[in-house]
PDB file of C-alpha atoms in Angstrom:
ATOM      1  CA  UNK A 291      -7.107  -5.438 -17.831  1.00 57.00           C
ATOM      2  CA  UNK A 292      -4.304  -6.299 -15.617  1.00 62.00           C
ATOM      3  CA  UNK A 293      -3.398  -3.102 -14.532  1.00 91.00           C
ATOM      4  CA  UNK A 294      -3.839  -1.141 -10.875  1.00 96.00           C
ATOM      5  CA  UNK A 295      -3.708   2.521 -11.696  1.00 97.00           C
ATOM      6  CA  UNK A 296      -1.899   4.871  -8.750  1.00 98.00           C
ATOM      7  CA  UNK A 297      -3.224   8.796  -8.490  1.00 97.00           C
ATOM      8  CA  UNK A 298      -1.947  11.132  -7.993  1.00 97.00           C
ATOM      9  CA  UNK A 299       1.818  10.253  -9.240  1.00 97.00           C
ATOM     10  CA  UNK A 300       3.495  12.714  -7.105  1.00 97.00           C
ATOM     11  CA  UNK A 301       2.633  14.282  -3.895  1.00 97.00           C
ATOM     12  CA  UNK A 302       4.602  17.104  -2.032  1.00 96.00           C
ATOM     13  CA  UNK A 303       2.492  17.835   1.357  1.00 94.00           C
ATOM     14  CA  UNK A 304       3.172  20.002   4.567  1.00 92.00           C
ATOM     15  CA  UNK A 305       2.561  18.334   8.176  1.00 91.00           C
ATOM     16  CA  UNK A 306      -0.583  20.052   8.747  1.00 90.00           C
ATOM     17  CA  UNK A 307      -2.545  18.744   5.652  1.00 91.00           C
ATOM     18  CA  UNK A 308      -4.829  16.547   4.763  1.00 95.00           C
ATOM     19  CA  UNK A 309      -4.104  14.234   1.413  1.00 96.00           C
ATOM     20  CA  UNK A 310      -5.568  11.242  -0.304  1.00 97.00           C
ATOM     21  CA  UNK A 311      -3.945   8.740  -2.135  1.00 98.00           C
ATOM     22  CA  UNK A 312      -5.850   6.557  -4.656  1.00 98.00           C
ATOM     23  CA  UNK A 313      -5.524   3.036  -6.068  1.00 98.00           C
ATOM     24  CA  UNK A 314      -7.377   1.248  -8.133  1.00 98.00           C
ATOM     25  CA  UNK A 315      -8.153  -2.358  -9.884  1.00 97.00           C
ATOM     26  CA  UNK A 316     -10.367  -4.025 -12.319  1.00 90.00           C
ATOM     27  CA  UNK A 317      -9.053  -7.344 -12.275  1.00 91.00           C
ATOM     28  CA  UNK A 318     -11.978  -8.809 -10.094  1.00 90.00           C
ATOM     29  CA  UNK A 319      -9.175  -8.919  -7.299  1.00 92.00           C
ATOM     30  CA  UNK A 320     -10.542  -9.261  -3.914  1.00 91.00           C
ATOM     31  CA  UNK A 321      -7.579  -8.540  -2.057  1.00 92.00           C
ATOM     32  CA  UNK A 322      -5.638  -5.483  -1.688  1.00 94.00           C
ATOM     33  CA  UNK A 323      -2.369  -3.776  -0.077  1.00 95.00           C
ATOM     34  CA  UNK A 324      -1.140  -0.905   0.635  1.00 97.00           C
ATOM     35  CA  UNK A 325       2.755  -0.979   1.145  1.00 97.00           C
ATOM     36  CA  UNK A 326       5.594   1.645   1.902  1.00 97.00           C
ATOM     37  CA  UNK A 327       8.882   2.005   0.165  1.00 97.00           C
ATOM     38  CA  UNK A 328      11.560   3.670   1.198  1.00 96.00           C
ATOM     39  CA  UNK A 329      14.964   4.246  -1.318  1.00 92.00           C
ATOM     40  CA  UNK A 330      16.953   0.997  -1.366  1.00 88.00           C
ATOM     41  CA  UNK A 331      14.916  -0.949   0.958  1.00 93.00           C
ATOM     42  CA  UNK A 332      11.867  -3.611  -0.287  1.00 94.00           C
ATOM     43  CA  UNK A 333       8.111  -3.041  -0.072  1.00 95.00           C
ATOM     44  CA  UNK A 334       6.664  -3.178   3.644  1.00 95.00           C
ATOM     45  CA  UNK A 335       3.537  -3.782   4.100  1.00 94.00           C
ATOM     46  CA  UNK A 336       1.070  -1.419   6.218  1.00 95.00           C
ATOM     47  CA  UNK A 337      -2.765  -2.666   5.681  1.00 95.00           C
ATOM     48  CA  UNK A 338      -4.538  -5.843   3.688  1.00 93.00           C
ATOM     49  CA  UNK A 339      -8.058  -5.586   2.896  1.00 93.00           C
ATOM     50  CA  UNK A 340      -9.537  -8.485   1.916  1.00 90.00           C
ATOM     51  CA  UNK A 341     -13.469  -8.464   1.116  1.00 92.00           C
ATOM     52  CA  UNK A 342     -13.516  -5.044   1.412  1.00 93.00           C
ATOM     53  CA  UNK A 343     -12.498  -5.775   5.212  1.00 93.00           C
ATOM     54  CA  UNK A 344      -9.025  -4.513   7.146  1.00 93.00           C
ATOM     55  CA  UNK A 345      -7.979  -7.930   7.825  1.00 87.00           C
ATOM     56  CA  UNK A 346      -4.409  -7.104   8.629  1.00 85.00           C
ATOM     57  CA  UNK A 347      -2.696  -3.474  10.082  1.00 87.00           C
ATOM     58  CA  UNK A 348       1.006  -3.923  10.435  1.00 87.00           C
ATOM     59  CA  UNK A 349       0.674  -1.679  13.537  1.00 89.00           C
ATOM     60  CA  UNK A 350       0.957   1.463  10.973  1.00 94.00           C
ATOM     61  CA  UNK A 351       0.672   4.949  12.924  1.00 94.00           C
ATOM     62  CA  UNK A 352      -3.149   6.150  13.306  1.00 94.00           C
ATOM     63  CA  UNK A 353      -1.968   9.451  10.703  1.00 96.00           C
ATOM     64  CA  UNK A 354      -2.226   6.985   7.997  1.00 97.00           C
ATOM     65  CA  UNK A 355      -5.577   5.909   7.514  1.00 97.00           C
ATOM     66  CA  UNK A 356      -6.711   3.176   4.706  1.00 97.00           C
ATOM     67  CA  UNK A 357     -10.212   2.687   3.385  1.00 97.00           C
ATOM     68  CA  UNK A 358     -11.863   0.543   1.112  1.00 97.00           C
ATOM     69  CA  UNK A 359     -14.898   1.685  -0.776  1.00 96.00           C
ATOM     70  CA  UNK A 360     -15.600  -1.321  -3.340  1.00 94.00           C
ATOM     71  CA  UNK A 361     -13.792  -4.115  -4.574  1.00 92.00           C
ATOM     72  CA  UNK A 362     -11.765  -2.116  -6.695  1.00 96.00           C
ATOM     73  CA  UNK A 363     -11.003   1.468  -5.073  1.00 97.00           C
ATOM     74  CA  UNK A 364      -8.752   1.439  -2.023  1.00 98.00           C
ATOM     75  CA  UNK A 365      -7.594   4.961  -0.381  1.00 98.00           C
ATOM     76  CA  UNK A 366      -5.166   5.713   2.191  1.00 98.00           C
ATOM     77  CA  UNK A 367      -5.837   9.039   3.944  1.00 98.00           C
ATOM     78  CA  UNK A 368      -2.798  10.985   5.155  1.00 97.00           C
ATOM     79  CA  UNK A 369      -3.071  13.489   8.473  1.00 95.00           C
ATOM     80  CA  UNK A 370      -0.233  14.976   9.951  1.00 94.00           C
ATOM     81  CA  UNK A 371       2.400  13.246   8.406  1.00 95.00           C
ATOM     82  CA  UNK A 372       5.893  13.638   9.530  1.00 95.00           C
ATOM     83  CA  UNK A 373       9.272  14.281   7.563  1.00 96.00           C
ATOM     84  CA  UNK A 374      10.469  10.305   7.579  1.00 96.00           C
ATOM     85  CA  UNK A 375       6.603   9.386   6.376  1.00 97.00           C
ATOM     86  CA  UNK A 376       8.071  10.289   2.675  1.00 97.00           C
ATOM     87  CA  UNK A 377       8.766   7.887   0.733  1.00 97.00           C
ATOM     88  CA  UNK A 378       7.118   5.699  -2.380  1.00 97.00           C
ATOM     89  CA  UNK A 379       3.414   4.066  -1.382  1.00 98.00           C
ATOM     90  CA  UNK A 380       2.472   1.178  -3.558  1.00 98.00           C
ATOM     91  CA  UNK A 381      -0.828  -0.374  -3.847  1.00 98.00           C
ATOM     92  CA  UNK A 382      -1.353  -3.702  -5.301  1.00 96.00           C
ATOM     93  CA  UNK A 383      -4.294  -6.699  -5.454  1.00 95.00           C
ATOM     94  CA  UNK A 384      -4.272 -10.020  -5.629  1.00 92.00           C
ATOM     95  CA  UNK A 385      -6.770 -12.818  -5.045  1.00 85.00           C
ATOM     96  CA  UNK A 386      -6.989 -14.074  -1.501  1.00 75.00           C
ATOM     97  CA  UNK A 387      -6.438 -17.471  -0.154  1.00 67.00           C
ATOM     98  CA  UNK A 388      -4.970 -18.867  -3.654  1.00 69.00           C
ATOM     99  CA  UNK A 389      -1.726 -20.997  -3.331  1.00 66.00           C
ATOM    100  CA  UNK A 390      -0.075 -18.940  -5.571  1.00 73.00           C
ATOM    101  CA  UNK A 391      -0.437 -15.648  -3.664  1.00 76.00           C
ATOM    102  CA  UNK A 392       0.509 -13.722  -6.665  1.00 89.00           C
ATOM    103  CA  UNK A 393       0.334  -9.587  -6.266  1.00 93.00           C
ATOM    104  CA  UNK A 394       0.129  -7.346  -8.938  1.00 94.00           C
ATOM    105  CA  UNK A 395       1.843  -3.895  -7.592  1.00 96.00           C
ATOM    106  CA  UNK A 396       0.635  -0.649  -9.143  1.00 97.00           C
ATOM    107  CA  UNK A 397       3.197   2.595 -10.430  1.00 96.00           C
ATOM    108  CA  UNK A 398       3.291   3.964  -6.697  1.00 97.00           C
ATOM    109  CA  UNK A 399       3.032   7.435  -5.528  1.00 98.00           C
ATOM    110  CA  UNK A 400       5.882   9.050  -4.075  1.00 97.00           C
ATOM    111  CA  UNK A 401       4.875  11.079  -1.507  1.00 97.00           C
ATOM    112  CA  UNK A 402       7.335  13.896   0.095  1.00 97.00           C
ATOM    113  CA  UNK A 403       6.561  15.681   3.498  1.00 96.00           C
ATOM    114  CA  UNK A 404       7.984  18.879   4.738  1.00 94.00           C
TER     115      UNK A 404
ATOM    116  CA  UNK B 230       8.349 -13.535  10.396  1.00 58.00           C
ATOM    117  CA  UNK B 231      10.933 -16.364   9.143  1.00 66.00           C
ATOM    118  CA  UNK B 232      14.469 -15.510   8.297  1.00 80.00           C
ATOM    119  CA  UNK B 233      15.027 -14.757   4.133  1.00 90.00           C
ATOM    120  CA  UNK B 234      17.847 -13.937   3.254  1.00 94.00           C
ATOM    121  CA  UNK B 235      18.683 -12.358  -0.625  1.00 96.00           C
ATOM    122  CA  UNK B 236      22.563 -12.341  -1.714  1.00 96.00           C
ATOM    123  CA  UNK B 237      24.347 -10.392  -3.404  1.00 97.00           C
ATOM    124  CA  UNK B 238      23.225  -6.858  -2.239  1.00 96.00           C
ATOM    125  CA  UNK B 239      24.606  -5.402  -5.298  1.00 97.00           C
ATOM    126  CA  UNK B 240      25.312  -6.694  -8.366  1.00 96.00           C
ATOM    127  CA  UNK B 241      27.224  -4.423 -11.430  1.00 97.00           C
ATOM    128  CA  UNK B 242      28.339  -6.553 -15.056  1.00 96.00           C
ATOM    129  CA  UNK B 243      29.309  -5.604 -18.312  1.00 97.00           C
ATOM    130  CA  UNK B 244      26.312  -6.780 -20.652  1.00 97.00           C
ATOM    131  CA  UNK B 245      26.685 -10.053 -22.403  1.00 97.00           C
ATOM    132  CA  UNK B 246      28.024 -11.986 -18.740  1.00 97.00           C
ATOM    133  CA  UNK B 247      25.753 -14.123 -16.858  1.00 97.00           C
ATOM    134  CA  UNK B 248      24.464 -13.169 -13.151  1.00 97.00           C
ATOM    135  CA  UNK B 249      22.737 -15.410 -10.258  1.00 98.00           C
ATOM    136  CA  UNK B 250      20.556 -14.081  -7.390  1.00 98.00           C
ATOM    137  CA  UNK B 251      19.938 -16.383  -4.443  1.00 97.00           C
ATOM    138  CA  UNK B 252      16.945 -16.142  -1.802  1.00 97.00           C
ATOM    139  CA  UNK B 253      17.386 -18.318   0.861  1.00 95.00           C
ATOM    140  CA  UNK B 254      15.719 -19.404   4.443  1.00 92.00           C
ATOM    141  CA  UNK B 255      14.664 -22.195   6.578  1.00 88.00           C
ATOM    142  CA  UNK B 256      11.406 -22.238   6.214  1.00 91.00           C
ATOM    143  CA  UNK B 257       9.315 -24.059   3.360  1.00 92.00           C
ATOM    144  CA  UNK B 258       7.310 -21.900   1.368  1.00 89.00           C
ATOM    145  CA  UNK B 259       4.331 -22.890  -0.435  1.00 88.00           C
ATOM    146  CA  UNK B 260       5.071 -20.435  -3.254  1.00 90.00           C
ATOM    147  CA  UNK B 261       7.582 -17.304  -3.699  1.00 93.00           C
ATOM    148  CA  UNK B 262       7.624 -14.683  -6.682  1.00 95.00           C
ATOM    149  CA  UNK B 263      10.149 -12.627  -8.771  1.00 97.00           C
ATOM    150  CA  UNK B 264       9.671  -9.204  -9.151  1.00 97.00           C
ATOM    151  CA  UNK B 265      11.994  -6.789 -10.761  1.00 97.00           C
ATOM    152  CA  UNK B 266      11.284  -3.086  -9.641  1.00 97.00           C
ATOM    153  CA  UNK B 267      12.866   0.260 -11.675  1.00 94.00           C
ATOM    154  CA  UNK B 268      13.606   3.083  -9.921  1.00 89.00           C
ATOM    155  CA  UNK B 269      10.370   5.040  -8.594  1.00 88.00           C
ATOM    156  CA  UNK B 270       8.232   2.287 -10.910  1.00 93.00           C
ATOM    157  CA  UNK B 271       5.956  -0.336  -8.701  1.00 95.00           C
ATOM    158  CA  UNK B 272       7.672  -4.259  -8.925  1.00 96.00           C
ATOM    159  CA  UNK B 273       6.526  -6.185 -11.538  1.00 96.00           C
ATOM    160  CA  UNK B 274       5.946  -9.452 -11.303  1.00 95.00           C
ATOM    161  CA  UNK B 275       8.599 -12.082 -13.346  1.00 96.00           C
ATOM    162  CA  UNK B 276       7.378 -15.922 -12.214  1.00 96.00           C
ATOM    163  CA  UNK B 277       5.511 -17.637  -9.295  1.00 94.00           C
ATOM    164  CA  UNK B 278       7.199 -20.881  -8.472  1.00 94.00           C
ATOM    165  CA  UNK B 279       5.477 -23.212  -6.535  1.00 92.00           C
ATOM    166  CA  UNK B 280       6.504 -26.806  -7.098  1.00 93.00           C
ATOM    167  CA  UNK B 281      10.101 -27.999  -5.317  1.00 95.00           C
ATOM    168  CA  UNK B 282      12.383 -28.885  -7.919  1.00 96.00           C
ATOM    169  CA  UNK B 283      10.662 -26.463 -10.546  1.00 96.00           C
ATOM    170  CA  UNK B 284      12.485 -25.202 -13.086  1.00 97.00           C
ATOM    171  CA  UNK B 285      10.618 -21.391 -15.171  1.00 97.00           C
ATOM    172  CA  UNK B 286      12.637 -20.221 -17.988  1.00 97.00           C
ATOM    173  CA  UNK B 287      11.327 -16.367 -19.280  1.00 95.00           C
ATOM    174  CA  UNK B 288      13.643 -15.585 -22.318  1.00 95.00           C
ATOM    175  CA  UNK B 289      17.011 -15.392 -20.526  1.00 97.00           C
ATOM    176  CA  UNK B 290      15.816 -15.221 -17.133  1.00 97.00           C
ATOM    177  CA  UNK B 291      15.900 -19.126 -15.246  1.00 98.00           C
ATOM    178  CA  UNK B 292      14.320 -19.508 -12.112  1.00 98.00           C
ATOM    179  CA  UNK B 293      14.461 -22.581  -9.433  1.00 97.00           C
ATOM    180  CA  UNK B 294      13.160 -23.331  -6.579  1.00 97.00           C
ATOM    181  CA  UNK B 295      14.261 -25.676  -4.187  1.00 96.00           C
ATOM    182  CA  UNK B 296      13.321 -29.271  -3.648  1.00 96.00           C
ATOM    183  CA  UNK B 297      12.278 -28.401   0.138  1.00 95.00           C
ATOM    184  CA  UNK B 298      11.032 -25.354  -1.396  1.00 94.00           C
ATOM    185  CA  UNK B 299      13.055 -23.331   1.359  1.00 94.00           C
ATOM    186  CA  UNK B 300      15.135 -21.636  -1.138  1.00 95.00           C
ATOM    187  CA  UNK B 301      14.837 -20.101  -4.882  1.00 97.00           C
ATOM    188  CA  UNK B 302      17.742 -18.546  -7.409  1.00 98.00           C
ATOM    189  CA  UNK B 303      17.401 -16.425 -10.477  1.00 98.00           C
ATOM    190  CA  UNK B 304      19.725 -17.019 -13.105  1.00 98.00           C
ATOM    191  CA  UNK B 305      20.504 -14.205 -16.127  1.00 98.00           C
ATOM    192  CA  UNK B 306      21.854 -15.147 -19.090  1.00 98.00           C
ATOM    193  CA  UNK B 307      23.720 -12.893 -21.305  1.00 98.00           C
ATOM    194  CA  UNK B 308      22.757  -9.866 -19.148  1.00 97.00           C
ATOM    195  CA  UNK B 309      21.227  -7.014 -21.355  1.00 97.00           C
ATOM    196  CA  UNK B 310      21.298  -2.947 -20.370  1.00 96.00           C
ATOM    197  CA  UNK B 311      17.709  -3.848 -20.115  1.00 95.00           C
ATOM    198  CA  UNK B 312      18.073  -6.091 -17.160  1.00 96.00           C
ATOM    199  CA  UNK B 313      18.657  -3.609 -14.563  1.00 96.00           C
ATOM    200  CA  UNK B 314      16.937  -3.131 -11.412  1.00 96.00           C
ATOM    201  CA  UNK B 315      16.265  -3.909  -7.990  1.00 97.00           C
ATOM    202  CA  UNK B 316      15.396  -7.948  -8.043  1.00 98.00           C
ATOM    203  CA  UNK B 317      13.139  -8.858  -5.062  1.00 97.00           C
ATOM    204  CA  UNK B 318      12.593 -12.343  -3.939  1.00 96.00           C
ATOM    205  CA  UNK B 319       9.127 -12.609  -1.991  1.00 94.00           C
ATOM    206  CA  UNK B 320       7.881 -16.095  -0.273  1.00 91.00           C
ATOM    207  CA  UNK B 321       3.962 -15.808   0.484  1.00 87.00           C
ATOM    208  CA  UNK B 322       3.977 -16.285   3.920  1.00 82.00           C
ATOM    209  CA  UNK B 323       0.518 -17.178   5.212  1.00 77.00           C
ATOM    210  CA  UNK B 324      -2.717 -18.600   4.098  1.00 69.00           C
ATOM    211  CA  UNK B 325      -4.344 -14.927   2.896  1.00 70.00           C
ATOM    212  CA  UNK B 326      -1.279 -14.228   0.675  1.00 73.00           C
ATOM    213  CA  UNK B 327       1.008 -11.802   2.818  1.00 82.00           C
ATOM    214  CA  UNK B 328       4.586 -11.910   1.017  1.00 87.00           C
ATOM    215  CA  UNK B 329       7.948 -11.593   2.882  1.00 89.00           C
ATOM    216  CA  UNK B 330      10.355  -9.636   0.821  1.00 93.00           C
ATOM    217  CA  UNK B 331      14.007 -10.191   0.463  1.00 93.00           C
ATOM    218  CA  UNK B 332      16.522  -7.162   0.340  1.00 95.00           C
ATOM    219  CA  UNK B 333      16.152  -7.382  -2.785  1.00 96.00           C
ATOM    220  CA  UNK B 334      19.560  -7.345  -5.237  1.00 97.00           C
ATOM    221  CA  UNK B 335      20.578  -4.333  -7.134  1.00 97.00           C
ATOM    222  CA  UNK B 336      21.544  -4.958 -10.676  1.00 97.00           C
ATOM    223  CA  UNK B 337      23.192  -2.945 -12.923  1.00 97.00           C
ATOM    224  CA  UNK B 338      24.385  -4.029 -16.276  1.00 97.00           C
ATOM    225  CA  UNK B 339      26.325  -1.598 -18.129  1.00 97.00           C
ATOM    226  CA  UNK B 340      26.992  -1.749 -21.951  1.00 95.00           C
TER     227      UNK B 340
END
């Protein structure tokens, strides 16, 4: 299975809710990422876990907030999101430390706040 | 965060012609990936390269990367309708895998 699986597909939120967004990965990956998209523009990142542990948070606004139940689930928790937060939000794993470094992205979830 | 830069922005052939993408900086990389990303799809990953001088063919797709490994170029042969998308050059970075991704090129290969 090399696949990482995205739920839900589409989201369409108001600033005052609360929403999850799911990712997940049964590759035996180690590492994974949460990145933002917006149209046009490449993937940046926001959070790495690696172990199960936040080892890097691209100084991402504290409304966005990722965790990291198992090795294979990752979540990012939404609160009070803003307008400009819309945009696509890909996941994706890899294994850490490996010279190769390769990522393996999942289907993304565009998210749209109004 | 070193300085990559991806040329051409935009890209738009008639299928059948041939098409490079170039992903250049100074720094040396110790690896850098393909990906090729459809509209509201996740990128999918085309070739790791990781040896300066290498040379990864995938059906009509050639990829290089540099003998100082600073610098990598995708080359399409015979450009299909099937080929287009948003091409994104990405260097890992650091020792737990972070990628830095280029601008990525937009290509769009009409029939």
């Amino acid at each position: 299975d090399t696949e990482v699986t995205q739920t839900p597909k589409h989201l369409v939120m108001g600033m005052t809710n609360k929403k999850s967004l799911k990712c997940e990965q049964h590759m035996g990956h180690r590492a994974m990422y949460w990145y933002k998209q917006k149209a046009k523009k490449p993937p940046e990142l926001m959070f790495v876990y690696s172990y199960e542990k936040l080892s890097i948070n691209e100084s991402v606004p504290s409304r966005f907030s990722p965790e990291c139940p198992n090795s294979s689930l990752l979540n990012l928790h939404l609160h009070a999101l803003q307008p400009e937060d819309s945009a696509l939000y890909l996941c994706a794993s890899s294994q850490p430390r490996l010279l190769r470094g390769e990522q393996f992205f999942g289907p993304g979830t565009r998210l749209t706040v109004l | 965060t070193q300085l990559l830069e991806q040329s051409p922005q935009f890209l738009s052939i008639q299928e059948g012609e041939n098409l490079t993408v170039y992903c250049n900086s100074s720094s040396v990389f110790s690896s850098l990936q393909w990906y090729r990303q459809e509209p509201g799809e996740g990128p999918v990953l085309l070739v790791t390269v990781v040896t300066g001088g290498e040379v990864k063919k995938l059906k009509r797709l050639t990829f290089q990367f540099g003998d100082a490994r600073k610098d990598s170029s995708l080359h399409i042969t015979a450009a299909q309708p099937g080929d287009t998308g948003l091409y994104l050059c990405a260097p890992k970075t650091d020792s737990w895998g972070k990628l830095q991704f280029g601008a990525g090129t937009q290509v769009v290969v009409t029939p």
